[in-house]
Short mmCIF file of C-alpha atoms and ligand atoms in Angstrom, two decimals:
data_model
loop_
_atom_site.label_atom_id
_atom_site.label_comp_id
_atom_site.label_asym_id
_atom_site.label_seq_id
_atom_site.Cartn_x
_atom_site.Cartn_y
_atom_site.Cartn_z
CA UNK A 1 12.67 -0.03 22.11
CA UNK A 2 9.68 0.62 19.66
CA UNK A 3 9.88 0.73 16.23
CA UNK A 4 8.86 3.54 13.64
CA UNK A 5 6.79 2.97 10.58
CA UNK A 6 6.76 5.36 7.11
CA UNK A 7 2.94 4.32 5.69
CA UNK A 8 2.25 5.70 2.42
CA UNK A 9 -1.43 6.35 1.67
CA UNK A 10 -2.24 6.79 5.34
CA UNK A 11 -5.33 8.69 5.29
CA UNK A 12 -7.37 6.47 3.96
CA UNK A 13 -8.69 2.56 3.28
CA UNK A 14 -5.82 -0.05 3.91
CA UNK A 15 -2.94 2.76 4.97
CA UNK A 16 -5.55 4.45 7.64
CA UNK A 17 -6.25 1.04 8.72
CA UNK A 18 -2.79 -0.20 8.94
CA UNK A 19 -1.65 3.08 10.93
CA UNK A 20 -4.29 2.62 13.74
CA UNK A 21 -3.05 -1.20 13.91
CA UNK A 22 0.44 -0.01 14.28
CA UNK A 23 -0.52 2.47 16.98
CA UNK A 24 -2.16 -0.11 19.07
CA UNK A 25 0.93 -2.03 18.80
CA UNK A 26 2.98 1.01 19.84
CA UNK A 27 4.72 1.34 16.63
CA UNK A 28 5.50 5.19 15.99
CA UNK A 29 4.23 6.45 12.81
CA UNK A 30 5.34 8.74 9.92
CA UNK A 31 2.17 9.33 7.89
CA UNK A 32 2.40 10.05 4.36
CA UNK A 33 -0.01 11.38 2.32
CA UNK A 34 -1.56 13.95 -0.01
CA UNK A 35 -4.04 15.64 1.90
CA UNK A 36 -2.35 17.72 5.19
CA UNK A 37 -5.91 18.28 6.86
CA UNK A 38 -6.57 14.47 6.71
CA UNK A 39 -2.87 13.96 7.83
CA UNK A 40 -2.83 16.28 10.31
CA UNK A 41 -6.22 14.52 11.69
CA UNK A 42 -4.90 10.94 12.02
CA UNK A 43 -1.80 12.43 13.24
CA UNK A 44 -3.60 13.94 16.00
CA UNK A 45 -5.80 11.23 17.17
CA UNK A 46 -3.21 8.08 16.74
CA UNK A 47 -0.85 10.75 18.47
CA UNK A 48 -2.47 9.72 22.04
CA UNK A 49 -0.73 6.29 21.51
CA UNK A 50 2.56 6.65 20.15
CA UNK A 51 4.58 9.30 18.41
CA UNK A 52 3.61 10.55 15.10
CA UNK A 53 4.60 13.06 12.27
CA UNK A 54 3.47 13.54 8.68
CA UNK A 55 4.74 14.11 5.79
CA UNK A 56 2.84 15.66 2.68
CA UNK A 57 3.96 14.55 -0.90
CA UNK A 58 3.23 12.80 -4.19
CA UNK A 59 4.74 9.32 -4.77
CA UNK A 60 4.88 10.22 -8.54
CA UNK A 61 7.41 13.18 -7.90
CA UNK A 62 10.70 11.75 -7.29
CA UNK A 63 12.38 15.08 -6.11
CA UNK A 64 9.32 15.61 -3.84
CA UNK A 65 9.69 12.10 -2.05
CA UNK A 66 13.42 12.49 -1.52
CA UNK A 67 12.97 15.69 -0.07
CA UNK A 68 10.48 15.02 2.27
CA UNK A 69 11.96 11.78 3.43
CA UNK A 70 15.23 13.89 3.98
CA UNK A 71 13.39 16.66 5.88
CA UNK A 72 12.36 14.03 8.86
CA UNK A 73 12.93 15.29 12.53
CA UNK A 74 15.78 13.41 14.02
CA UNK A 75 13.25 11.31 16.14
CA UNK A 76 11.74 9.67 13.18
CA UNK A 77 14.65 9.17 11.02
CA UNK A 78 15.23 5.61 11.70
CA UNK A 79 12.42 3.91 9.62
CA UNK A 80 12.26 0.12 10.68
CA UNK A 81 9.11 -0.58 8.36
CA UNK A 82 8.16 1.23 4.95
CA UNK A 83 4.61 0.31 4.08
CA UNK A 84 4.37 0.74 0.42
CA UNK A 85 0.61 0.95 0.42
CA UNK A 86 -0.02 4.26 -1.82
CA UNK A 87 -1.58 3.22 -5.09
CA UNK A 88 -4.82 3.32 -7.01
CA UNK A 89 -6.94 1.51 -10.01
CA UNK A 90 -8.13 4.53 -12.90
CA UNK A 91 -10.33 3.66 -15.19
CA UNK A 92 -11.46 0.09 -16.38
CA UNK A 93 -11.78 -0.43 -19.85
CA UNK A 94 -10.45 -2.48 -22.83
CA UNK A 95 -6.87 -1.37 -23.71
CA UNK A 96 -7.69 -0.35 -27.22
CA UNK A 97 -10.03 2.20 -25.30
CA UNK A 98 -7.25 3.25 -22.75
CA UNK A 99 -6.56 6.72 -21.48
CA UNK A 100 -3.20 7.97 -21.39
CA UNK A 101 -3.62 10.02 -18.41
CA UNK A 102 -5.07 6.90 -16.46
CA UNK A 103 -2.21 4.76 -17.46
CA UNK A 104 0.51 7.38 -16.43
CA UNK A 105 -1.32 7.66 -13.01
CA UNK A 106 -1.34 3.94 -12.49
CA UNK A 107 2.57 3.12 -13.82
CA UNK A 108 4.04 6.57 -12.26
CA UNK A 109 1.96 5.63 -8.69
CA UNK A 110 1.54 2.15 -8.01
CA UNK A 111 5.38 1.59 -9.42
CA UNK A 112 7.65 4.40 -9.88
CA UNK A 113 6.24 5.86 -7.06
CA UNK A 114 6.51 3.08 -4.79
CA UNK A 115 10.28 2.67 -6.09
CA UNK A 116 11.16 6.28 -5.43
CA UNK A 117 9.80 5.78 -1.42
CA UNK A 118 11.62 2.73 -1.21
CA UNK A 119 15.03 4.32 -2.63
CA UNK A 120 14.84 6.94 0.03
CA UNK A 121 14.05 4.32 3.07
CA UNK A 122 16.59 1.65 1.68
CA UNK A 123 19.88 3.70 2.17
CA UNK A 124 19.10 4.03 6.10
CA UNK A 125 17.70 0.50 6.58
CA UNK A 126 21.10 -0.66 5.15
CA UNK A 127 23.12 1.43 7.12
CA UNK A 128 21.58 0.11 10.26
CA UNK A 129 21.42 -3.33 8.74
CA UNK A 130 17.96 -4.19 9.34
CA UNK A 131 14.47 -2.90 8.08
CA UNK A 132 10.97 -4.51 6.73
CA UNK A 133 9.51 -3.68 3.53
CA UNK A 134 5.82 -4.40 2.58
CA UNK A 135 4.61 -3.88 -0.46
CA UNK A 136 0.88 -3.72 -1.30
CA UNK A 137 0.42 -5.77 -4.45
CA UNK A 138 -3.24 -7.05 -5.17
CA UNK A 139 -4.97 -10.27 -6.47
CA UNK A 140 -4.50 -8.37 -9.92
CA UNK A 141 -0.67 -9.01 -10.21
CA UNK A 142 -1.32 -12.97 -9.42
CA UNK A 143 -4.27 -13.11 -12.20
CA UNK A 144 -4.81 -10.61 -15.08
CA UNK A 145 -8.79 -9.67 -15.72
CA UNK A 146 -10.19 -8.30 -18.98
CA UNK A 147 -10.72 -4.61 -18.92
CA UNK A 148 -8.03 -4.48 -16.23
CA UNK A 149 -4.37 -5.11 -18.27
CA UNK A 150 -2.88 -1.58 -16.89
CA UNK A 151 -3.63 -1.54 -13.58
CA UNK A 152 -3.08 -5.61 -13.59
CA UNK A 153 0.40 -4.76 -15.18
CA UNK A 154 1.48 -2.16 -12.35
CA UNK A 155 0.58 -4.65 -9.67
CA UNK A 156 2.76 -7.73 -11.69
CA UNK A 157 5.12 -5.15 -11.42
CA UNK A 158 5.00 -4.62 -7.62
CA UNK A 159 5.26 -8.59 -7.27
CA UNK A 160 8.33 -8.56 -9.44
CA UNK A 161 9.93 -5.51 -6.87
CA UNK A 162 8.73 -7.45 -3.88
CA UNK A 163 10.94 -10.40 -5.43
CA UNK A 164 13.88 -8.66 -6.60
CA UNK A 165 13.88 -6.39 -3.22
CA UNK A 166 13.92 -9.39 -1.35
CA UNK A 167 16.79 -11.20 -3.73
CA UNK A 168 18.98 -7.75 -3.19
CA UNK A 169 18.28 -6.73 0.20
CA UNK A 170 18.06 -9.97 2.47
CA UNK A 171 21.98 -9.74 2.99
CA UNK A 172 21.38 -6.38 4.40
CA UNK A 173 19.02 -7.61 6.82
CA UNK A 174 15.95 -6.54 5.52
CA UNK A 175 12.80 -8.44 5.23
CA UNK A 176 10.26 -7.80 2.47
CA UNK A 177 6.67 -8.79 2.28
CA UNK A 178 4.44 -8.89 -0.62
CA UNK A 179 0.84 -8.77 0.44
CA UNK A 180 -2.00 -9.18 -2.53
CA UNK A 181 -5.33 -8.21 -1.57
CA UNK A 182 -8.65 -9.35 -3.26
CA UNK A 183 -11.75 -6.96 -3.07
CA UNK A 184 -11.72 -4.64 -0.17
CA UNK A 185 -14.48 -1.96 0.28
CA UNK A 186 -12.68 0.95 0.11
CA UNK A 187 -12.46 4.30 -1.86
CA UNK A 188 -10.95 1.78 -4.41
CA UNK A 189 -13.99 1.75 -6.53
CA UNK A 190 -14.66 5.03 -6.27
CA UNK A 191 -11.40 6.29 -7.43
CA UNK A 192 -11.05 3.41 -10.45
CA UNK A 193 -14.68 4.56 -11.61
CA UNK A 194 -13.94 8.33 -11.10
CA UNK A 195 -16.63 9.10 -8.24
CA UNK A 196 -19.19 6.91 -10.02
CA UNK A 197 -20.84 6.08 -6.29
CA UNK A 198 -23.63 3.53 -7.89
CA UNK A 199 -21.04 1.47 -10.18
CA UNK A 200 -18.48 1.63 -7.53
CA UNK A 201 -21.39 0.02 -4.70
CA UNK A 202 -22.02 -2.43 -7.26
CA UNK A 203 -18.34 -4.21 -7.01
CA UNK A 204 -19.13 -5.06 -3.20
CA UNK A 205 -22.59 -6.21 -3.82
CA UNK A 206 -23.99 -9.25 -2.49
CA UNK A 207 -21.27 -10.71 -0.48
CA UNK A 208 -19.35 -9.98 2.27
CA UNK A 209 -16.24 -7.82 1.04
CA UNK A 210 -12.86 -7.83 2.81
CA UNK A 211 -12.43 -4.81 4.88
CA UNK A 212 -9.28 -2.49 5.11
CA UNK A 213 -8.72 -3.90 8.89
CA UNK A 214 -8.55 -7.29 7.60
CA UNK A 215 -5.49 -6.24 5.62
CA UNK A 216 -3.93 -4.23 8.17
CA UNK A 217 -4.19 -7.26 10.51
CA UNK A 218 -2.31 -9.17 8.14
CA UNK A 219 0.56 -6.38 7.80
CA UNK A 220 0.82 -6.58 11.52
CA UNK A 221 1.06 -10.11 11.52
CA UNK A 222 3.88 -9.79 9.21
CA UNK A 223 5.71 -7.10 11.00
CA UNK A 224 5.39 -8.72 14.36
CA UNK A 225 6.80 -11.92 13.24
CA UNK A 226 10.07 -12.94 15.22
CA UNK A 227 13.43 -11.91 13.68
CA UNK A 228 14.09 -14.87 12.03
CA UNK A 229 10.78 -15.07 10.14
CA UNK A 230 9.86 -13.61 6.75
CA UNK A 231 6.55 -13.37 5.83
CA UNK A 232 7.33 -13.35 2.08
CA UNK A 233 3.91 -13.29 0.26
CA UNK A 234 0.42 -13.77 1.26
CA UNK A 235 -2.86 -13.43 -1.06
CA UNK A 236 -5.76 -12.64 0.38
CA UNK A 237 -9.31 -12.88 -1.00
CA UNK A 238 -12.94 -12.33 0.92
CA UNK A 239 -14.34 -16.02 1.66
CA UNK A 240 -16.98 -15.45 -0.84
CA UNK A 241 -13.85 -14.58 -3.89
CA UNK A 242 -12.21 -17.29 -5.60
CA UNK A 243 -10.41 -15.22 -8.16
CA UNK A 244 -10.05 -11.46 -9.14
CA UNK A 245 -13.73 -11.65 -11.42
CA UNK A 246 -15.09 -14.94 -9.79
CA UNK A 247 -17.28 -13.86 -6.60
CA UNK A 248 -20.42 -15.65 -5.26
CA UNK A 249 -23.02 -13.17 -4.37
CA UNK A 250 -26.25 -13.91 -2.80
C1 8X3 B 1 -8.11 -4.61 -6.19
C2 8X3 B 1 -8.50 -6.07 -6.32
O1 8X3 B 1 -9.57 -7.64 -7.76
O2 8X3 B 1 -9.99 -4.98 -7.98
O3 8X3 B 1 -6.38 -4.53 -6.21
O4 8X3 B 1 -8.00 -6.23 -8.80
S1 8X3 B 1 -9.09 -5.97 -7.77
#
């Protein structure tokens, strides 16, 4: 029987690439995001391969999250795979110059949002005695870098939550995979630098950055692993990257 996956932040970047990879593998999709036009368009395209539905919510709003997941049509209620992909960096500055709104956006979205969506989905997984949660962390969750304290803190929290989920949920037949990508060329830096295109482009200049599809490939590998195998933790760098801020550029 084909499986069903719920993906947050599905309209762009790693989320969208994962949705496409899942569709190619016959995994039905609950596409979640904050932009209905993009969700509808993606659902129509991938709907040619698998069953799709969309949920419009902001992961930072716990009531919206709970109501959205509760509103799923019956055919989509048994969620086998949850991909907690939604998350972003907002601003990059020394801690003493940090902005409260940026801090709130990162902690509320990357940490609390991931928790809200997980809580909404885990109950059903426990009832059915099976499931797989894939959390998108970052190499920023492995190693803190200058001017990134709060983003790094939010991803260190994801690392801890992945470990904690694995400890609490393994006995219920639920696998937990933590994925920590390095520099992936998506809208990530554009969001971090608040639309400054030239600053964002510089992040990926002079080397072959990771693509969203590279991360989607790894997520697909993890969810396709045999029943007795858990891919617990994967760190993925671009070949030219040795650490979060160590990139060998041409
Ligand atoms: C994104 C990767 O190195 O910019 O999470 O923190 S990095």
